[in-house]
Coordinates of C-alpha atoms and ligand atoms in Angstrom, one line a residue:
X27 CA 13.8 -21.3 -62.9
X28 CA 13.1 -18.7 -60.0
X29 CA 14.1 -19.9 -56.3
X30 CA 12.8 -18.8 -53.3
X31 CA 14.5 -18.8 -49.8
X32 CA 13.2 -21.2 -48.0
X33 CA 13.3 -20.4 -44.2
X34 CA 14.8 -24.3 -43.1
X35 CA 13.2 -26.5 -40.1
X36 CA 16.4 -25.6 -38.1
X37 CA 15.5 -21.7 -38.5
X38 CA 11.7 -22.4 -38.2
X39 CA 12.5 -24.2 -34.7
X40 CA 14.7 -21.4 -33.1
X41 CA 12.0 -19.3 -33.7
X42 CA 9.2 -21.4 -32.4
X43 CA 11.2 -22.0 -29.3
X44 CA 11.5 -18.0 -28.4
X45 CA 8.2 -17.3 -29.7
X46 CA 6.4 -20.0 -27.1
X47 CA 9.0 -18.4 -24.6
X48 CA 7.9 -15.1 -24.8
X49 CA 4.5 -16.3 -24.8
X50 CA 4.7 -18.4 -22.0
X51 CA 6.8 -15.9 -20.3
X52 CA 4.5 -13.0 -20.6
X53 CA 1.6 -16.0 -19.0
X54 CA 4.1 -17.1 -16.1
X55 CA 6.6 -14.4 -14.6
X56 CA 8.2 -16.8 -12.3
X57 CA 9.2 -18.1 -15.9
X58 CA 11.0 -15.1 -16.7
X59 CA 12.8 -15.3 -13.3
X60 CA 14.2 -18.7 -14.1
X61 CA 15.5 -17.8 -17.2
X62 CA 17.4 -15.0 -16.1
X63 CA 19.3 -16.7 -13.1
X64 CA 19.5 -19.3 -15.7
X65 CA 21.7 -17.0 -17.9
X66 CA 23.9 -15.7 -15.2
X67 CA 24.5 -19.4 -13.4
X68 CA 25.7 -20.2 -17.2
X69 CA 27.7 -17.1 -17.2
X70 CA 29.3 -17.9 -14.2
X71 CA 29.9 -21.1 -15.1
X72 CA 31.7 -20.5 -18.4
X73 CA 33.4 -17.8 -16.8
X74 CA 35.2 -20.1 -14.1
X75 CA 35.7 -22.9 -16.5
X76 CA 37.6 -20.5 -18.5
X77 CA 39.7 -19.3 -15.9
X78 CA 40.9 -22.8 -14.7
X79 CA 41.5 -23.3 -18.8
X80 CA 38.9 -25.8 -19.2
X81 CA 36.5 -25.8 -22.7
X82 CA 33.5 -24.8 -22.0
X83 CA 31.8 -25.9 -25.0
X84 CA 32.3 -29.8 -23.9
X85 CA 28.6 -30.5 -23.6
X86 CA 27.3 -27.9 -26.4
X87 CA 28.3 -24.2 -27.5
X88 CA 27.3 -21.4 -24.8
X89 CA 25.2 -20.4 -27.4
X90 CA 23.4 -23.8 -27.9
X91 CA 22.6 -24.1 -24.1
X92 CA 21.4 -20.5 -23.8
X93 CA 19.0 -20.8 -26.2
X94 CA 18.2 -24.3 -25.2
X95 CA 14.9 -25.1 -24.1
X96 CA 12.2 -27.9 -23.8
X97 CA 8.6 -27.6 -23.1
X98 CA 5.4 -30.2 -22.9
X99 CA 2.2 -31.1 -24.0
X100 CA -0.8 -33.3 -22.9
X101 CA -3.1 -34.4 -25.7
X102 CA -5.9 -36.9 -25.7
X103 CA -6.1 -39.4 -28.2
X104 CA -7.4 -40.1 -31.4
X105 CA -6.6 -37.8 -34.2
X106 CA -4.6 -35.4 -31.4
X107 CA -1.5 -37.2 -31.5
X108 CA -1.0 -37.4 -35.3
X109 CA -2.1 -34.3 -35.4
X110 CA 0.8 -32.8 -33.1
X111 CA 3.4 -35.4 -35.1
X112 CA 2.7 -33.3 -38.4
X113 CA 3.3 -30.0 -36.9
X114 CA 6.3 -30.6 -34.8
X115 CA 7.2 -32.3 -37.9
X116 CA 7.5 -28.8 -39.6
X117 CA 9.7 -27.7 -37.2
X118 CA 11.9 -30.6 -38.1
X119 CA 11.3 -32.5 -34.6
X120 CA 10.7 -36.1 -34.5
X121 CA 9.2 -38.8 -31.6
X122 CA 12.5 -40.1 -30.0
X123 CA 11.9 -42.2 -27.2
X124 CA 9.5 -44.1 -25.4
X125 CA 7.9 -43.5 -21.5
X126 CA 4.9 -45.0 -19.9
X127 CA 5.0 -43.0 -16.6
X128 CA 1.7 -45.0 -15.5
X129 CA 4.0 -47.3 -13.5
X130 CA 7.0 -44.5 -13.0
X131 CA 5.8 -43.5 -9.7
X132 CA 3.3 -44.2 -6.7
X133 CA 1.3 -41.3 -8.3
X134 CA -1.5 -41.7 -11.0
X135 CA -0.2 -40.3 -14.2
X136 CA -2.1 -41.9 -16.8
X137 CA -0.3 -41.3 -19.7
X138 CA 2.5 -42.3 -21.8
X139 CA 4.9 -40.1 -23.9
X140 CA 7.6 -39.2 -26.1
X141 CA 9.7 -36.2 -26.8
X142 CA 9.9 -34.6 -30.4
X143 CA 13.4 -33.2 -31.0
X144 CA 15.9 -32.7 -33.9
X145 CA 17.9 -35.9 -34.4
X146 CA 20.5 -35.2 -36.4
X147 CA 23.6 -33.8 -34.5
X148 CA 24.1 -30.6 -36.6
X149 CA 20.3 -29.7 -36.6
X150 CA 20.5 -30.2 -32.3
X151 CA 23.5 -27.9 -32.4
X152 CA 21.5 -25.4 -34.5
X153 CA 19.0 -25.7 -31.8
X154 CA 17.7 -28.6 -29.9
X155 CA 14.2 -27.2 -29.2
X156 CA 12.3 -30.3 -27.4
X157 CA 8.7 -31.3 -26.9
X158 CA 8.3 -33.6 -24.1
X159 CA 4.7 -34.8 -25.3
X160 CA 1.9 -37.4 -23.4
X161 CA -1.0 -39.0 -24.6
X162 CA -3.4 -39.7 -22.6
X163 CA -4.4 -43.7 -21.8
X164 CA -8.3 -43.5 -22.2
X165 CA -8.8 -47.3 -22.4
X166 CA -6.6 -48.0 -19.3
X167 CA -9.2 -49.5 -17.0
X168 CA -7.2 -48.7 -13.9
X169 CA -8.2 -45.1 -14.3
X170 CA -11.3 -45.0 -16.7
X171 CA -14.3 -46.7 -16.0
X172 CA -16.4 -47.3 -19.1
X173 CA -18.7 -44.0 -18.7
X174 CA -15.3 -42.2 -18.1
X175 CA -13.8 -43.2 -21.2
X176 CA -16.2 -43.1 -22.9
X177 CA -17.2 -39.1 -22.6
X178 CA -13.4 -38.6 -22.7
X179 CA -13.6 -39.9 -26.1
X180 CA -16.4 -38.0 -27.0
X181 CA -14.7 -34.5 -25.1
X182 CA -12.1 -35.2 -27.6
X183 CA -13.3 -35.9 -30.7
X184 CA -15.1 -32.8 -30.7
X185 CA -12.7 -30.3 -30.3
X186 CA -10.0 -28.9 -32.3
X187 CA -6.5 -28.5 -31.8
X188 CA -5.1 -27.5 -34.9
X189 CA -6.8 -25.4 -37.9
X190 CA -6.8 -27.1 -41.2
X191 CA -4.7 -24.2 -42.4
X192 CA -1.9 -24.9 -39.2
X193 CA -1.6 -28.4 -40.7
X194 CA -1.6 -27.6 -44.6
X195 CA 1.2 -25.3 -43.8
X196 CA 3.1 -27.6 -41.6
X197 CA 2.8 -31.0 -44.0
X198 CA 4.5 -28.1 -46.8
X199 CA 7.3 -27.3 -44.4
X200 CA 7.9 -30.9 -43.6
X201 CA 7.7 -32.0 -47.3
X202 CA 9.5 -29.1 -48.6
X203 CA 12.2 -28.7 -45.8
X204 CA 10.8 -25.6 -44.8
X205 CA 8.6 -22.6 -46.4
X206 CA 9.1 -19.1 -48.2
X207 CA 9.2 -16.3 -45.3
X208 CA 5.0 -14.9 -45.4
X209 CA 4.2 -19.1 -44.9
X210 CA 6.8 -19.3 -42.7
X211 CA 5.7 -16.3 -40.7
X212 CA 1.8 -17.9 -40.7
X213 CA 3.1 -21.3 -39.4
X214 CA 4.8 -19.8 -36.2
X215 CA 1.7 -17.5 -35.5
X216 CA -0.4 -20.4 -35.9
X217 CA 1.4 -22.9 -34.0
X218 CA 2.2 -20.9 -30.8
X219 CA -1.4 -19.3 -30.8
X220 CA -2.4 -23.4 -30.8
X221 CA -0.3 -23.8 -27.7
X222 CA -1.4 -21.2 -25.6
X223 CA -3.5 -21.0 -22.7
X224 CA -7.5 -21.2 -23.5
X225 CA -9.9 -18.6 -22.1
X226 CA -13.0 -20.8 -22.8
X227 CA -14.8 -21.4 -19.7
X228 CA -13.9 -25.0 -18.4
X229 CA -16.9 -27.5 -17.1
X230 CA -16.5 -27.7 -13.6
X231 CA -18.4 -30.6 -12.8
X232 CA -16.8 -32.6 -15.4
X233 CA -13.1 -31.2 -14.7
X234 CA -13.9 -32.4 -11.1
X235 CA -14.4 -35.6 -12.3
X236 CA -11.9 -35.9 -14.0
X237 CA -9.4 -34.3 -11.5
X238 CA -10.7 -36.9 -8.8
X239 CA -9.0 -39.6 -10.9
X240 CA -6.1 -37.6 -12.1
X241 CA -4.7 -34.0 -12.4
X242 CA -3.1 -34.9 -15.4
X243 CA -6.7 -36.4 -16.8
X244 CA -8.7 -33.2 -16.1
X245 CA -5.8 -31.4 -18.0
X246 CA -6.0 -33.2 -21.3
X247 CA -9.3 -34.2 -21.1
X248 CA -11.4 -31.5 -19.0
X249 CA -10.2 -28.2 -21.2
X250 CA -11.1 -27.2 -24.5
X251 CA -7.6 -26.7 -25.8
X252 CA -3.9 -28.1 -24.6
X253 CA -1.5 -25.8 -23.3
X254 CA 2.5 -25.4 -22.8
X255 CA 2.4 -26.5 -19.1
X256 CA 6.3 -25.6 -18.4
X257 CA 9.1 -24.5 -20.3
X258 CA 12.8 -25.6 -19.6
X259 CA 15.9 -23.7 -19.9
X260 CA 19.5 -25.6 -19.5
X261 CA 22.0 -24.7 -17.0
X262 CA 25.5 -25.5 -16.7
X263 CA 25.4 -25.9 -12.9
X264 CA 21.8 -27.0 -11.6
X265 CA 22.7 -27.0 -7.9
X266 CA 23.9 -23.4 -7.9
X267 CA 20.1 -22.5 -9.7
X268 CA 19.0 -24.6 -7.2
X269 CA 20.7 -22.4 -4.4
X270 CA 20.0 -19.1 -6.3
X271 CA 16.3 -19.2 -6.9
X272 CA 15.7 -20.3 -2.8
X273 CA 17.7 -17.6 -2.2
X274 CA 15.2 -15.4 -4.3
X275 CA 12.3 -17.0 -2.1
X276 CA 10.6 -19.6 -5.1
X277 CA 10.3 -23.1 -3.2
X278 CA 11.7 -25.6 -5.6
X279 CA 10.9 -29.5 -4.8
X280 CA 12.8 -30.9 -2.2
X281 CA 15.9 -32.3 -4.7
X282 CA 17.0 -32.3 -8.1
X283 CA 15.7 -35.5 -9.9
X284 CA 18.2 -38.4 -11.6
X285 CA 21.8 -38.5 -11.1
X286 CA 23.4 -36.9 -8.0
X287 CA 26.1 -34.0 -8.2
X288 CA 29.4 -36.0 -7.4
X289 CA 32.7 -35.7 -8.6
X290 CA 33.0 -37.8 -11.4
X291 CA 31.2 -36.9 -15.1
X292 CA 27.7 -35.7 -15.2
X293 CA 25.4 -38.6 -17.0
X294 CA 22.1 -38.6 -18.5
X295 CA 19.8 -35.6 -17.0
X296 CA 19.0 -33.6 -13.7
X297 CA 15.9 -31.9 -13.0
X298 CA 14.3 -29.9 -11.0
X299 CA 11.0 -27.7 -10.4
X300 CA 8.8 -25.6 -8.5
X301 CA 5.0 -25.1 -8.9
X302 CA 4.0 -22.2 -10.8
X303 CA 1.5 -20.0 -9.0
X304 CA -2.4 -20.5 -9.5
X305 CA -3.8 -19.0 -12.7
X306 CA -7.2 -17.3 -13.1
X307 CA -9.6 -19.1 -15.5
X308 CA -13.3 -19.1 -16.2
X309 CA -16.1 -21.9 -15.6
X310 CA -19.1 -23.4 -16.5
X311 CA -21.3 -24.6 -13.3
X312 CA -23.7 -26.9 -13.4
X313 CA -26.8 -24.5 -13.6
X314 CA -24.8 -23.0 -16.9
X315 CA -23.9 -19.8 -15.3
X316 CA -20.3 -18.6 -15.4
X317 CA -17.6 -18.1 -12.8
X318 CA -14.0 -17.5 -12.3
X319 CA -12.0 -19.7 -10.4
X320 CA -8.4 -20.7 -10.4
X321 CA -6.4 -23.8 -11.6
X322 CA -2.5 -24.5 -10.9
X323 CA -1.6 -27.1 -13.7
X324 CA 1.5 -25.1 -15.3
X325 CA 4.7 -24.9 -13.5
X326 CA 8.6 -24.2 -13.9
X327 CA 11.4 -26.7 -14.6
X328 CA 15.0 -26.4 -15.2
X329 CA 18.2 -29.3 -16.2
X330 CA 21.6 -30.1 -16.7
X331 CA 22.4 -32.3 -19.4
X332 CA 25.4 -35.1 -19.4
X333 CA 26.7 -37.9 -21.2
X334 CA 24.6 -40.0 -22.8
X335 CA 24.5 -43.8 -22.0
X336 CA 25.4 -47.1 -23.7
X337 CA 22.4 -49.8 -23.6
X338 CA 25.1 -51.7 -20.9
X339 CA 25.4 -48.2 -19.4
X340 CA 21.6 -47.3 -18.9
X341 CA 21.2 -50.8 -17.4
X342 CA 24.3 -50.3 -15.0
X343 CA 22.3 -47.0 -14.2
X344 CA 19.0 -48.3 -13.9
X345 CA 20.8 -51.3 -11.3
X346 CA 22.0 -48.2 -9.2
X347 CA 19.3 -46.2 -9.2
X348 CA 17.3 -49.9 -7.7
X349 CA 20.6 -50.4 -5.2
X350 CA 19.8 -46.3 -4.3
X351 CA 16.4 -47.4 -3.0
X352 CA 17.0 -50.7 -2.0
X353 CA 19.5 -49.0 0.9
X354 CA 17.1 -46.3 1.8
X355 CA 13.9 -49.6 2.2
X356 CA 16.9 -51.5 4.3
X357 CA 17.3 -48.0 6.7
X358 CA 19.5 -45.6 5.3
X359 CA 17.6 -42.3 6.0
X360 CA 19.5 -40.2 4.5
X361 CA 18.5 -38.1 1.7
X362 CA 18.0 -40.1 -1.6
X363 CA 21.0 -37.8 -3.2
X364 CA 23.3 -38.9 -0.3
X365 CA 22.6 -42.4 -1.0
X366 CA 22.8 -42.3 -4.4
X367 CA 26.2 -40.3 -4.4
X368 CA 27.9 -43.5 -2.5
X369 CA 26.6 -46.3 -5.1
X370 CA 28.1 -43.6 -7.7
X371 CA 31.3 -44.2 -6.1
X372 CA 31.3 -47.1 -5.9
X373 CA 30.1 -48.3 -9.3
X374 CA 31.0 -45.5 -11.9
X375 CA 34.3 -44.9 -13.5
X376 CA 35.3 -41.1 -12.4
X377 CA 36.3 -39.4 -16.1
X378 CA 34.3 -39.5 -19.6
X379 CA 36.8 -41.1 -21.2
X380 CA 37.0 -44.4 -19.1
X381 CA 33.0 -44.6 -19.0
X382 CA 33.3 -44.5 -22.7
X383 CA 36.2 -47.4 -22.9
X384 CA 34.2 -49.4 -20.6
X385 CA 31.6 -49.3 -23.1
X386 CA 28.6 -47.2 -20.8
X387 CA 28.7 -44.1 -22.2
X388 CA 28.7 -42.5 -25.5
X389 CA 31.8 -40.3 -26.7
X390 CA 33.2 -38.9 -30.2
X391 CA 36.6 -39.6 -30.7
X392 CA 38.9 -37.1 -31.8
X393 CA 42.3 -37.5 -33.1
X394 CA 45.2 -35.0 -31.6
X395 CA 47.4 -33.9 -34.2
X396 CA 51.3 -34.4 -33.1
X397 CA 51.4 -36.9 -30.5
X398 CA 52.9 -40.5 -31.1
X399 CA 51.0 -43.2 -32.0
X400 CA 50.7 -46.1 -29.7
X401 CA 51.7 -49.8 -31.2
X402 CA 49.5 -51.9 -33.1
X403 CA 48.0 -55.2 -31.5
X404 CA 48.4 -58.2 -32.6
X405 CA 46.0 -58.2 -35.3
X406 CA 46.9 -55.0 -36.4
X407 CA 44.8 -53.0 -35.0
X408 CA 44.7 -49.8 -32.7
X409 CA 43.4 -50.3 -29.0
X410 CA 41.5 -47.4 -28.7
X411 CA 42.4 -47.3 -24.9
X412 CA 46.2 -47.2 -25.7
X413 CA 45.3 -44.3 -28.3
X414 CA 43.3 -41.9 -25.3
X415 CA 46.3 -42.8 -23.0
X416 CA 49.5 -41.8 -25.5
X417 CA 47.1 -38.7 -25.8
X418 CA 46.8 -39.5 -29.3
X419 CA 43.1 -39.4 -28.6
X420 CA 40.9 -37.7 -26.8
X421 CA 36.7 -38.6 -26.2
X422 CA 34.0 -36.0 -26.2
X423 CA 31.2 -36.5 -24.4
X424 CA 27.6 -37.4 -27.0
X425 CA 25.1 -35.3 -24.9
X426 CA 21.9 -36.8 -23.6
X427 CA 19.7 -35.2 -25.5
X428 CA 16.2 -37.0 -23.9
X429 CA 14.3 -37.4 -20.8
X430 CA 14.4 -40.1 -17.8
X431 CA 10.9 -41.7 -16.8
X432 CA 11.5 -41.7 -13.4
X433 CA 12.0 -37.8 -13.1
X434 CA 9.1 -36.7 -15.5
X435 CA 7.0 -39.2 -13.1
X436 CA 8.5 -37.3 -10.3
X437 CA 8.2 -33.7 -11.9
X438 CA 4.9 -34.7 -12.8
X439 CA 3.9 -35.8 -9.1
X440 CA 5.2 -32.8 -7.3
X441 CA 3.7 -30.4 -8.9
X442 CA 0.5 -32.4 -8.0
X443 CA -1.7 -31.5 -5.0
X444 CA -3.4 -34.9 -4.7
X445 CA -2.1 -38.6 -5.9
X446 CA -5.6 -39.1 -7.5
X447 CA -6.8 -42.9 -7.9
X448 CA -5.5 -45.8 -9.7
X449 CA -7.5 -49.0 -9.5
X450 CA -4.6 -51.8 -9.0
X451 CA -6.5 -54.8 -10.2
X452 CA -6.5 -56.2 -13.8
X453 CA -7.2 -53.8 -17.1
X454 CA -3.9 -51.7 -17.8
X455 CA -4.0 -51.4 -21.1
X456 CA -0.4 -52.4 -23.1
X457 CA 1.2 -49.7 -24.6
X458 CA 4.8 -49.8 -26.4
X459 CA 7.2 -47.3 -28.8
X460 CA 5.5 -49.8 -31.5
X461 CA 2.0 -49.1 -30.4
X462 CA 3.1 -45.7 -29.6
X463 CA 4.3 -45.2 -33.1
X464 CA 1.3 -46.1 -34.9
X465 CA -1.3 -43.9 -32.9
X466 CA 1.0 -41.1 -34.2
X467 CA 1.8 -42.6 -37.6
X468 CA 5.5 -41.5 -37.7
X469 CA 8.3 -44.2 -35.7
X470 CA 9.2 -43.5 -32.4
X471 CA 13.0 -43.6 -32.4
X472 CA 15.1 -45.0 -30.0
X473 CA 17.6 -42.8 -28.2
X474 CA 20.1 -44.8 -27.3
X475 CA 20.9 -46.5 -30.7
X476 CA 20.6 -42.7 -31.8
X477 CA 23.5 -42.1 -29.2
X478 CA 25.6 -44.9 -30.2
X479 CA 25.3 -44.6 -33.8
X480 CA 26.9 -41.1 -33.4
X481 CA 29.8 -42.7 -31.5
X482 CA 30.3 -45.1 -34.2
X483 CA 30.4 -42.8 -36.8
X484 CA 33.1 -40.8 -35.1
X485 CA 35.0 -44.1 -34.6
X486 CA 34.9 -45.3 -38.5
X487 CA 36.2 -42.0 -39.2
X488 CA 39.3 -42.6 -37.0
X489 CA 39.7 -45.6 -38.4
X490 CA 39.3 -44.3 -41.9
X491 CA 41.9 -41.2 -40.9
X492 CA 44.6 -43.6 -39.5
X493 CA 44.1 -46.4 -42.2
X494 CA 43.8 -48.9 -39.3
X495 CA 40.9 -50.5 -37.2
X496 CA 40.5 -48.6 -34.0
X497 CA 39.3 -51.1 -31.1
Ligands
OOG701 C1 5.7 -33.5 -18.4 C2 6.6 -33.9 -17.1 C3 7.8 -34.6 -18.1 C4 10.4 -33.8 -17.7 O1 11.2 -32.8 -18.4 O2 10.7 -35.2 -17.7 C5 9.3 -33.6 -18.3 C6 4.1 -32.9 -18.2 O3 4.0 -32.5 -17.2 O4 3.6 -32.7 -18.9 O5 8.7 -32.5 -18.9
NI702 NI1 9.9 -30.9 -18.3

């Protein structure tokens, strides 16, 4: 039988990330600066780590981190989320995590979101490209009255974000694990093009109507197509990046979102962003005439990733965030990150291994050759803590591959000029991971379960290697 070599998901995904970056860099020049500065920061951090004899690859290979990007798109309801899922499946990207941004901040962000990303650790290591994907909650009556909702639904129903040709190729790539070279090229061309900023005229009155409710609603339901609204490189030292971008005269948002900088391990995700410049767009005015104007919807963002938390660790994290809010409400006037640093120091262990041993974070365990094993417990098992203390086992962090709803809301918000309008009364539509799964037509996976499974697999392998249960 003749076999054709397939361009497999990991390669399709890596090429997709590069193609989107080329397109985005040409459209948003500040992005190119951000990538340059990120590269320089990563090279400097890696050199400093090497000099100290520390591991450079602790949070993923330098190659992975340098290529690493996440993007974001926003779509309307009805058929669009389902089609987005089909397109991303072609690249081995699956929905992980449910984020409800409608209540995550004081601002009006009428969306629920997930992130499409690779799931398997080997796929993540090959290329972890992810796309944060938000779906407009058109049925949330706190934002949209009946006539607006009806018109939104009609508007979204009438547009076609993805061609049949793209969807067919995507379905084939998903089903067959990849595509032959020529079809792979075509898939990449069509998929990248689908996320390009549209040049079609925007209906001024309709856009403005939606913008009064929410700038995000206008960016989804007031324009003829979807587009990548930011593309985010990953850095190994976000505070240093923040300094260097500010030095270049790029105004970043006030602070880094997420956990504070401190002397202990990086947990979860830290992010910061800057507002992009206004971009020229064409408008159709009420009298039918065409004019040019500008919209400011796209921005730049950068992130630093830390260790993934267990369910218990995430509960603690959420309690610490609440504690920071409470202290500030009670009169601590310092910046949020300074208050947070104190709270962190009071409540969190100072090393990755201690976080993992306390059941708060996810690590992969690895036997070190040559070290003497500790004695067994009364029940014949070996204690993980004793193995680590004896230097027989080391703990490597499992990287947090997901997002934080509060940071995401902060990122949305910091790039809007207006907080919009939301009726605080009844009418909020119910959304959860299950409902989003039904909308997408594919299961939304649980990020904590994925990270803890990865940890469990490494513990099982260690037990098998030592032929003794490790507890
Ligand atoms: C998405 C904002 C969220 C992140 O990194 O938290 C996000 C958007 O603006 O569409 O990308
Ligand atoms: Ni982002």
